[in-house]
Amino acid sequence: MPTLVIVGAQWGDEAKGKLVDALGDEADVVVRYSGGNNAGHTVIVGDEEFRFHLLPAGILHEHVTAILGSGMVVCPKGLLEELDRTRAARPNLGTLRISAGAHVVFPWHRMLDRLEEEARGENKIGTTSRGIGPAYQDKVARFGIRMGEFVHPDLMPKRLREVLDVKNRLLALMSDGAESLDFDEVYHEYRTYADRLRPFVGDTEIVVQDAVARGDRVLFEGAQGALLDLDSGTYPYVTSSHPVAGGACLGTGIGPRDIHSVLGVCKAYATRVGTGPFPTELDNELGDELRRVGKEYGTTTGRGRRCGWLDLVALRQSCRLNSLSGLVVTRLDVLSGFDPLQVCVAYRRGAETIRHLPTNTWEIGELAPVYETVPGWPEDLTGARKFEDLPETARAYLWMIEEYTETPVAILSIGPDREQTIVLRPDLIWG
Ligand code: IMP
């Protein structure tokens, strides 16, 4: 059963896109299972750079069926722009399918995202302003418009009118009467999107189930990171979906026993965008330097990412949360020249030593990281092609990650290109 979930093991932006692209080449089906265009997956092929927000990165391979699963929320305009842009650069893309159960993101979702953030004041989450939270709110309230209805010529205007009436009342309330949407305008714009998307929408769950039953290679592409998970992340500073590996079951139509392998992608250091606790954050010159060297700016929003040392406590928690088969350590090359390095191996609260992220988010803010100081390496790692090419101190850094998290490092990435990848445990990929 060659099925593989690729999940972000930290707070997102772990460079999953490159891995999905590389392994997508070996897959028959690639399915994205959560989130929307809050995600940003960058793939570099030769001189070309592709930025995906909604399309599964695996779509770059012509033989792949690329699916947007029912766990996703999809902005039709964003998806079509992305599709047009990608097709212009690569006419022979894989086959696109969209689950009839995926929810549609409308303009009122984006407006409410902004108004809700304004209302939160100092406690704002720092969302990507893409309407993701409000779209998932509608889904949970059983009020959302799903792709199947959206592309149905008769059902769409009916549902749109019903929902827009309510949303206009809400918008008026939240904006003191300043904001509203006109039915005709929204309908005419969105009807053209629906017409274009109709051929792609259908029952993708059966496509995934049949592929699994046949023994095809199916790759489940995670977005964001496990520590941003709605249930398991640092609530309320989380996204509104389930980026954890379990989300691959919720958002595509398979069960847990259908998952064979789970790879968790983590940076060799840590970053976070938006608000929320980040115990190892370097709010100083060193953090600025990491941001500069690592070019840590968001693919979706362009915001500078908060940077810090590797947090092995949070990472071990993520390994357990996702039942990881192996880790994919990315951006090890960025740490060249940072010497010494610090790695968080526990937290301290008064006299107490803690080895997990507490469930109460405010308690995380009370923790002081306990660091182990380890030697760095001055060498440039970007030319390494096998484990033995790495300096001894870089190898020791990886061994430390394995030992503390009790999870093997399966793959190593030392640059954005496909060739800058070292596979250490091929047996952990497809099995
Ligand atoms: P939302 O998903 O736009 O509602 O944002 C909620 C939180 O998740 C914010 O802190 C965002 O910065 C964060 N977030 C959402 N998507 C990503 C991502 O792809 N990478 C990193 N952080 C993200």
PDB file of C-alpha atoms and ligand atoms in Angstrom, residues 11-13 38-40 113 125-133 223-224 228 237-240 272-275 300 303, ligand 1:
ATOM      1  CA  TRP A  11       4.461  26.164  12.232  1.00  0.00           C
ATOM      2  CA  GLY A  12       4.316  25.919   8.449  1.00  0.00           C
ATOM      3  CA  ASP A  13       6.723  27.125   5.740  1.00  0.00           C
ATOM      4  CA  ASN A  38      -3.394  30.715   2.974  1.00  0.00           C
ATOM      5  CA  ALA A  39      -0.714  28.160   2.031  1.00  0.00           C
ATOM      6  CA  GLY A  40       2.261  28.923  -0.180  1.00  0.00           C
ATOM      7  CA  ASP A 113     -11.670  37.755   8.160  1.00  0.00           C
ATOM      8  CA  ILE A 125      -4.225  36.104  15.194  1.00  0.00           C
ATOM      9  CA  GLY A 126      -2.356  37.649  12.295  1.00  0.00           C
ATOM     10  CA  THR A 127      -4.271  35.645   9.696  1.00  0.00           C
ATOM     11  CA  THR A 128      -3.364  35.655   6.018  1.00  0.00           C
ATOM     12  CA  SER A 129      -6.609  37.638   5.300  1.00  0.00           C
ATOM     13  CA  ARG A 130      -7.694  35.034   2.749  1.00  0.00           C
ATOM     14  CA  GLY A 131     -11.060  34.359   4.403  1.00  0.00           C
ATOM     15  CA  ILE A 132      -9.982  30.924   5.562  1.00  0.00           C
ATOM     16  CA  GLY A 133     -11.379  31.071   9.116  1.00  0.00           C
ATOM     17  CA  ALA A 223      -0.377  22.487   4.076  1.00  0.00           C
ATOM     18  CA  GLN A 224       0.646  24.745   6.975  1.00  0.00           C
ATOM     19  CA  LEU A 228      -1.044  25.353  13.600  1.00  0.00           C
ATOM     20  CA  TYR A 237      -3.221  31.167  17.249  1.00  0.00           C
ATOM     21  CA  VAL A 238      -3.857  28.431  14.724  1.00  0.00           C
ATOM     22  CA  THR A 239      -5.403  27.969  11.333  1.00  0.00           C
ATOM     23  CA  SER A 240      -8.992  26.732  11.067  1.00  0.00           C
ATOM     24  CA  ARG A 272       6.493  31.272  12.667  1.00  0.00           C
ATOM     25  CA  VAL A 273       4.302  33.838  10.893  1.00  0.00           C
ATOM     26  CA  GLY A 274       1.507  35.691  12.626  1.00  0.00           C
ATOM     27  CA  THR A 275       0.878  35.947  16.351  1.00  0.00           C
ATOM     28  CA  THR A 300       1.456  34.215   0.485  1.00  0.00           C
ATOM     29  CA  ARG A 303       5.427  39.121   5.770  1.00  0.00           C
TER      30      ARG A 303
HETATM   31  P1  IMP B   1      -5.306  31.791   8.524  1.00  0.00           P
HETATM   32  O1  IMP B   1      -4.984  30.380   8.171  1.00  0.00           O
HETATM   33  O2  IMP B   1      -5.153  32.758   7.395  1.00  0.00           O
HETATM   34  O3  IMP B   1      -6.614  31.911   9.251  1.00  0.00           O
HETATM   35  O4  IMP B   1      -4.185  32.273   9.598  1.00  0.00           O
HETATM   36  C1  IMP B   1      -4.111  31.697  10.897  1.00  0.00           C
HETATM   37  C2  IMP B   1      -2.654  31.561  11.339  1.00  0.00           C
HETATM   38  O5  IMP B   1      -2.018  30.555  10.575  1.00  0.00           O
HETATM   39  C3  IMP B   1      -1.822  32.827  11.159  1.00  0.00           C
HETATM   40  O6  IMP B   1      -0.872  32.899  12.205  1.00  0.00           O
HETATM   41  C4  IMP B   1      -1.095  32.589   9.852  1.00  0.00           C
HETATM   42  O7  IMP B   1       0.108  33.313   9.765  1.00  0.00           O
HETATM   43  C5  IMP B   1      -0.854  31.103   9.943  1.00  0.00           C
HETATM   44  N1  IMP B   1      -0.737  30.461   8.620  1.00  0.00           N
HETATM   45  C6  IMP B   1      -1.734  30.149   7.765  1.00  0.00           C
HETATM   46  N2  IMP B   1      -1.235  29.571   6.671  1.00  0.00           N
HETATM   47  C7  IMP B   1       0.093  29.489   6.840  1.00  0.00           C
HETATM   48  C8  IMP B   1       1.155  28.934   6.042  1.00  0.00           C
HETATM   49  O8  IMP B   1       0.968  28.373   4.961  1.00  0.00           O
HETATM   50  N3  IMP B   1       2.407  29.040   6.581  1.00  0.00           N
HETATM   51  C9  IMP B   1       2.634  29.608   7.798  1.00  0.00           C
HETATM   52  N4  IMP B   1       1.682  30.114   8.564  1.00  0.00           N
HETATM   53  C10 IMP B   1       0.419  30.057   8.092  1.00  0.00           C
END
